[in-house]
Tab-separated table of C-alpha atoms and ligand atoms in Angstrom:
chain	number	residue	atom	x	y	z
A	368	GLU	CA	0.000	0.000	0.000
A	369	LYS	CA	1.446	3.420	-1.047
A	370	PHE	CA	0.619	5.088	2.295
A	371	GLU	CA	1.056	2.119	4.643
A	372	ILE	CA	3.853	2.813	7.155
A	373	THR	CA	5.888	-0.385	7.512
A	374	LYS	CA	7.149	-1.769	10.825
A	375	GLU	CA	10.743	-0.748	10.107
A	376	GLN	CA	9.591	2.746	9.083
A	377	GLN	CA	7.702	2.997	12.389
A	378	ASP	CA	10.828	1.898	14.293
A	379	PHE	CA	12.929	4.445	12.375
A	380	MET	CA	10.371	7.148	13.171
A	381	ASN	CA	10.502	6.294	16.886
A	382	VAL	CA	14.310	6.659	16.911
A	383	ILE	CA	14.069	10.121	15.285
A	384	LEU	CA	11.183	11.271	17.502
A	385	ASP	CA	12.876	10.053	20.683
A	386	ALA	CA	16.096	11.889	19.738
A	387	TYR	CA	14.113	15.026	18.873
A	388	ASN	CA	12.365	15.036	22.234
A	389	ARG	CA	15.400	14.025	24.272
A	390	HIS	CA	17.549	16.924	23.039
A	391	GLN	CA	15.871	20.217	23.948
A	392	ILE	CA	16.959	23.676	25.070
A	393	PRO	CA	17.489	23.363	28.869
A	394	PRO	CA	14.497	24.924	30.683
A	395	ASP	CA	16.764	27.345	32.627
A	396	VAL	CA	18.013	28.784	29.318
A	397	ALA	CA	14.492	29.101	27.871
A	398	LYS	CA	13.307	30.575	31.190
A	399	LYS	CA	15.883	33.389	30.918
A	400	LEU	CA	13.841	34.690	28.000
A	401	LEU	CA	11.338	35.981	30.559
A	402	GLN	CA	13.738	37.294	33.142
A	403	GLU	CA	16.561	39.318	31.656
A	404	GLN	CA	16.466	42.980	30.619
A	405	TYR	CA	15.285	44.215	27.235
A	406	SER	CA	18.269	46.193	25.953
A	407	ALA	CA	19.524	45.295	22.450
A	408	GLU	CA	22.758	44.040	24.028
A	409	GLU	CA	20.906	41.918	26.612
A	410	ASN	CA	18.594	40.507	23.923
A	411	PHE	CA	21.543	39.689	21.673
A	412	LEU	CA	23.346	37.936	24.554
A	413	LEU	CA	20.236	35.881	25.354
A	414	LEU	CA	19.660	34.921	21.740
A	415	THR	CA	23.345	34.022	21.411
A	416	GLU	CA	22.939	31.704	24.374
A	417	MET	CA	19.782	30.204	22.799
A	418	ALA	CA	21.511	29.697	19.430
A	419	THR	CA	24.597	28.158	21.070
A	420	SER	CA	22.474	25.810	23.151
A	421	GLN	CA	20.430	25.038	20.042
A	422	VAL	CA	23.544	24.067	18.065
A	423	GLN	CA	24.556	21.671	20.856
A	424	VAL	CA	21.029	20.185	20.747
A	425	LEU	CA	21.294	19.919	16.951
A	426	VAL	CA	24.612	18.020	17.085
A	427	GLU	CA	23.220	15.506	19.590
A	428	PHE	CA	20.015	15.064	17.578
A	429	THR	CA	21.989	14.573	14.334
A	430	LYS	CA	24.197	11.888	15.865
A	431	ASN	CA	20.998	9.895	16.522
A	432	ILE	CA	19.862	9.947	12.895
A	433	PRO	CA	20.417	6.359	11.714
A	434	GLY	CA	23.359	6.206	9.308
A	435	PHE	CA	24.751	9.682	10.048
A	436	LEU	CA	27.719	8.426	12.079
A	437	SER	CA	28.711	5.998	9.289
A	438	LEU	CA	29.113	8.882	6.804
A	439	ASP	CA	32.561	10.257	5.966
A	440	HIS	CA	33.623	12.414	8.959
A	441	GLU	CA	34.277	15.515	6.865
A	442	ASP	CA	30.841	15.098	5.270
A	443	GLN	CA	29.299	14.880	8.755
A	444	ILE	CA	30.821	18.301	9.548
A	445	ALA	CA	29.744	19.714	6.160
A	446	LEU	CA	26.137	18.587	6.775
A	447	LEU	CA	26.065	20.124	10.273
A	448	LYS	CA	27.583	23.427	9.151
A	449	GLY	CA	25.349	23.541	6.068
A	450	SER	CA	22.136	22.931	7.989
A	451	ALA	CA	22.733	24.652	11.352
A	452	VAL	CA	20.926	27.889	10.493
A	453	GLU	CA	18.002	26.144	8.749
A	454	ALA	CA	17.591	23.641	11.593
A	455	THR	CA	17.618	26.513	14.105
A	456	PHE	CA	15.028	28.417	12.087
A	457	LEU	CA	12.859	25.257	12.088
A	458	ARG	CA	13.382	24.685	15.789
A	459	SER	CA	12.748	28.302	16.806
A	460	ALA	CA	9.737	28.366	14.456
A	461	GLN	CA	8.306	25.297	16.150
A	462	ALA	CA	9.032	26.893	19.510
A	463	PHE	CA	6.933	29.864	18.361
A	464	SER	CA	4.026	27.804	17.146
A	465	THR	CA	3.797	24.934	19.620
A	466	LYS	CA	6.456	24.442	22.312
A	467	MET	CA	6.622	27.804	24.048
A	468	PRO	CA	4.235	28.392	26.937
A	469	SER	CA	1.938	31.253	25.946
A	470	GLY	CA	3.494	34.616	26.725
A	471	HIS	CA	6.988	33.318	25.970
A	472	THR	CA	6.217	33.610	22.255
A	473	GLU	CA	5.649	37.358	22.410
A	474	VAL	CA	8.753	37.756	24.584
A	475	LEU	CA	10.867	35.756	22.126
A	476	GLU	CA	9.505	37.753	19.181
A	477	GLU	CA	10.177	41.026	21.044
A	478	ARG	CA	13.752	40.013	21.802
A	479	ILE	CA	14.437	38.968	18.227
A	480	ARG	CA	12.969	42.256	16.960
A	481	LYS	CA	15.238	44.205	19.324
A	482	SER	CA	18.594	42.455	18.978
A	483	GLY	CA	20.395	44.507	16.369
A	484	ILE	CA	18.787	42.744	13.408
A	485	SER	CA	17.929	45.217	10.657
A	486	GLU	CA	14.284	45.681	9.613
A	487	GLU	CA	14.768	44.131	6.143
A	488	PHE	CA	15.329	40.648	7.669
A	489	MET	CA	12.370	40.807	10.053
A	490	THR	CA	9.738	40.359	7.331
A	491	PRO	CA	11.093	37.160	5.736
A	492	MET	CA	11.959	35.764	9.185
A	493	PHE	CA	8.531	36.300	10.726
A	494	ASN	CA	6.764	35.301	7.512
A	495	PHE	CA	8.546	31.987	7.831
A	496	TYR	CA	7.576	31.654	11.489
A	497	LYS	CA	3.961	32.377	10.525
A	498	SER	CA	3.996	29.896	7.616
A	499	ILE	CA	5.346	27.141	9.880
A	500	GLY	CA	2.747	27.937	12.539
A	501	GLU	CA	-0.074	27.686	9.976
A	502	LEU	CA	0.987	24.125	9.082
A	503	HIS	CA	0.177	22.766	12.573
A	504	MET	CA	2.790	20.027	12.154
A	505	VAL	CA	2.604	17.051	14.484
A	506	GLN	CA	5.772	16.198	16.436
A	507	GLU	CA	6.771	13.363	14.079
A	508	GLU	CA	6.592	15.740	11.114
A	509	GLN	CA	8.658	18.376	12.940
A	510	ALA	CA	11.333	15.838	13.912
A	511	LEU	CA	11.458	14.281	10.438
A	512	LEU	CA	11.516	17.638	8.638
A	513	THR	CA	14.494	18.663	10.801
A	514	ALA	CA	16.312	15.378	10.028
A	515	ILE	CA	15.551	15.777	6.304
A	516	THR	CA	16.935	19.333	6.397
A	517	ILE	CA	20.149	18.087	7.991
A	518	MET	CA	20.475	15.261	5.446
A	519	THR	CA	20.446	17.572	2.447
A	520	PRO	CA	22.932	16.126	-0.090
A	521	ASP	CA	23.845	19.350	-1.932
A	522	ARG	CA	25.382	21.295	0.965
A	523	PRO	CA	28.752	22.977	0.263
A	524	TYR	CA	31.810	20.659	0.518
A	525	VAL	CA	29.823	17.393	0.775
A	526	LYS	CA	31.945	14.819	-1.115
A	527	ASP	CA	29.696	11.708	-1.169
A	528	GLN	CA	26.275	13.210	-1.998
A	529	GLN	CA	24.853	9.796	-2.965
A	530	ALA	CA	25.504	8.477	0.553
A	531	VAL	CA	23.493	11.408	1.977
A	532	GLU	CA	20.702	10.916	-0.601
A	533	ARG	CA	20.433	7.262	0.485
A	534	LEU	CA	19.745	8.487	4.042
A	535	GLN	CA	17.409	11.328	3.074
A	536	GLU	CA	15.161	9.428	0.668
A	537	PRO	CA	13.746	6.926	3.202
A	538	MET	CA	12.944	9.841	5.534
A	539	LEU	CA	11.099	11.664	2.724
A	540	ASP	CA	9.064	8.510	2.099
A	541	ILE	CA	8.070	8.239	5.771
A	542	LEU	CA	7.208	11.961	5.847
A	543	ARG	CA	5.001	11.572	2.757
A	544	LYS	CA	3.082	8.742	4.476
A	545	LEU	CA	2.823	10.653	7.794
A	546	CYS	CA	1.370	13.684	5.995
A	547	ALA	CA	-1.323	11.505	4.414
A	548	LEU	CA	-2.019	9.910	7.794
A	549	HIS	CA	-2.179	13.133	9.885
A	550	HIS	CA	-3.648	15.481	7.254
A	551	PRO	CA	-6.064	13.271	5.257
A	552	GLY	CA	-8.084	16.267	4.048
A	553	GLU	CA	-5.032	17.992	2.566
A	554	PRO	CA	-3.464	15.973	-0.288
A	555	GLN	CA	-1.072	18.896	-0.918
A	556	TYR	CA	0.206	18.990	2.682
A	557	PHE	CA	3.422	17.062	1.940
A	558	ALA	CA	4.189	19.411	-0.979
A	559	ARG	CA	3.601	22.409	1.333
A	560	LEU	CA	6.097	21.006	3.851
A	561	LEU	CA	8.718	20.607	1.114
A	562	GLY	CA	7.980	24.182	0.061
A	563	ARG	CA	9.047	25.299	3.546
A	564	LEU	CA	12.451	23.643	2.955
A	565	THR	CA	12.884	25.839	-0.127
A	566	GLU	CA	11.885	28.919	1.896
A	567	LEU	CA	14.468	27.899	4.526
A	568	ARG	CA	17.254	28.076	1.957
A	569	THR	CA	16.478	31.716	1.224
A	570	LEU	CA	16.702	32.441	4.973
A	571	ASN	CA	20.313	31.195	4.942
A	572	HIS	CA	21.140	34.132	2.708
A	573	TYR	CA	19.414	36.657	4.991
A	574	HIS	CA	21.128	35.112	7.989
A	575	ALA	CA	24.577	35.569	6.428
A	576	GLU	CA	23.754	39.273	6.028
A	577	MET	CA	22.543	39.434	9.655
A	578	LEU	CA	25.874	38.006	10.811
A	579	THR	CA	27.796	40.568	8.780
A	580	SER	CA	25.810	43.494	10.163
A	581	TRP	CA	26.152	42.214	13.749
A	582	ARG	CA	29.879	41.882	13.294
A	583	MET	CA	30.132	45.350	11.797
A	584	ASN	CA	28.536	46.614	15.005
A	585	ASP	CA	31.069	44.631	17.004
A	586	TYR	CA	28.581	42.096	18.410
A	587	LYS	CA	30.468	38.981	19.582
A	588	PHE	CA	29.476	35.319	19.143
A	589	THR	CA	30.427	32.201	21.126
A	590	PRO	CA	33.313	29.959	19.905
A	591	LEU	CA	30.832	27.237	18.900
A	592	LEU	CA	28.802	29.637	16.735
A	593	CYS	CA	32.001	31.092	15.213
A	594	GLU	CA	33.056	27.575	14.280
A	595	ILE	CA	29.752	26.373	12.850
A	596	TRP	CA	29.039	29.648	11.005
A	597	ASP	CA	32.638	30.235	9.859
A	598	VAL	CA	32.840	33.725	11.414
A	599	GLN	CA	35.910	35.494	12.963
B	1478	LIG	C1	23.641	34.465	17.759
B	1478	LIG	C2	22.158	34.774	17.901
B	1478	LIG	C3	21.907	36.256	18.130
B	1478	LIG	C4	21.449	34.339	16.651
B	1478	LIG	O1	21.966	34.498	15.413
B	1478	LIG	N1	21.070	34.057	14.530
B	1478	LIG	C5	19.997	33.586	15.194
B	1478	LIG	C6	18.823	33.040	14.587
B	1478	LIG	C7	17.614	33.739	14.623
B	1478	LIG	CL1	17.544	35.285	15.373
B	1478	LIG	C8	16.454	33.205	14.063
B	1478	LIG	C9	16.507	31.947	13.476
B	1478	LIG	C10	17.707	31.235	13.415
B	1478	LIG	C11	18.850	31.780	13.986
B	1478	LIG	CL2	20.330	30.901	13.952
B	1478	LIG	C12	20.209	33.750	16.550
B	1478	LIG	C13	19.274	33.400	17.642
B	1478	LIG	O2	18.851	32.063	17.427
B	1478	LIG	C14	17.722	31.596	18.095
B	1478	LIG	C15	16.654	32.441	18.367
B	1478	LIG	C16	15.564	31.946	19.076
B	1478	LIG	C17	15.515	30.606	19.486
B	1478	LIG	C18	14.483	29.935	20.226
B	1478	LIG	C19	14.777	28.613	20.474
B	1478	LIG	C20	13.985	27.661	21.224
B	1478	LIG	C21	12.980	28.117	22.081
B	1478	LIG	C22	12.243	27.180	22.847
B	1478	LIG	C23	12.495	25.808	22.761
B	1478	LIG	C24	13.509	25.379	21.890
B	1478	LIG	C25	13.806	23.897	21.821
B	1478	LIG	O3	14.575	23.493	20.918
B	1478	LIG	O4	13.286	23.135	22.676
B	1478	LIG	C26	14.247	26.288	21.112
B	1478	LIG	S1	16.283	28.209	19.789
B	1478	LIG	C27	16.588	29.790	19.184
B	1478	LIG	C28	17.688	30.264	18.488
């Protein structure tokens, strides 16, 4: 059956979902969103802490994606560096639409809007957050979409793209079946999810500009972010 999820696909899905739920931003870091001051510097520091913690979460989640650790080591790094911003956009978008307790969402939006990011990037960023929120993804879809984003074969410097494709394709097949299962009234839902992945790629470009303008204003990042984003 085209939409029947097989036993091994269900097992695979449970591994991804468990990893996705196990690795989260520590509550004390997320809680800080409510406590600290609202100056641009304070907001930037908080968001830097969130992004740094998020990258650590991303690395742990990625290591749990079946097959990732058997890839060429340099390709593992290339996939993480190539997907870090997109995965963080997905994760923070999901935090906006589902995870955050109500009230945190406005605080997070306020801090992002007042953290030295220029106006021109706010529109595409918050349009993306809105478009993710409107999808009402279930947890399995969120976890799988993040894993699929990480396992994108055509990232810069990936040598064995076929090996990455072989890991991404089975996840796309499970996602297609999950969409049919969880959104029976919307035959186009899977296509809409894939459309978000295309939108994510454009956000990479805006993010690179955000980094440049932060650096021009002498904002500092953590060593982990400098390494994964190739800055400084
Ligand atoms: C250095 C810093 C200023 C920065 O540079 N670019 C970006 C960025 C920005 Cl603005 C937007 C998208 C992507 C990136 Cl990369 C950032 C800040 O990134 C953030 C901002 C907010 C959140 C919320 C998270 C959140 C909440 C609850 C729960 C969870 C969870 O995973 O459980 C996550 S993560 C996270 C990471």
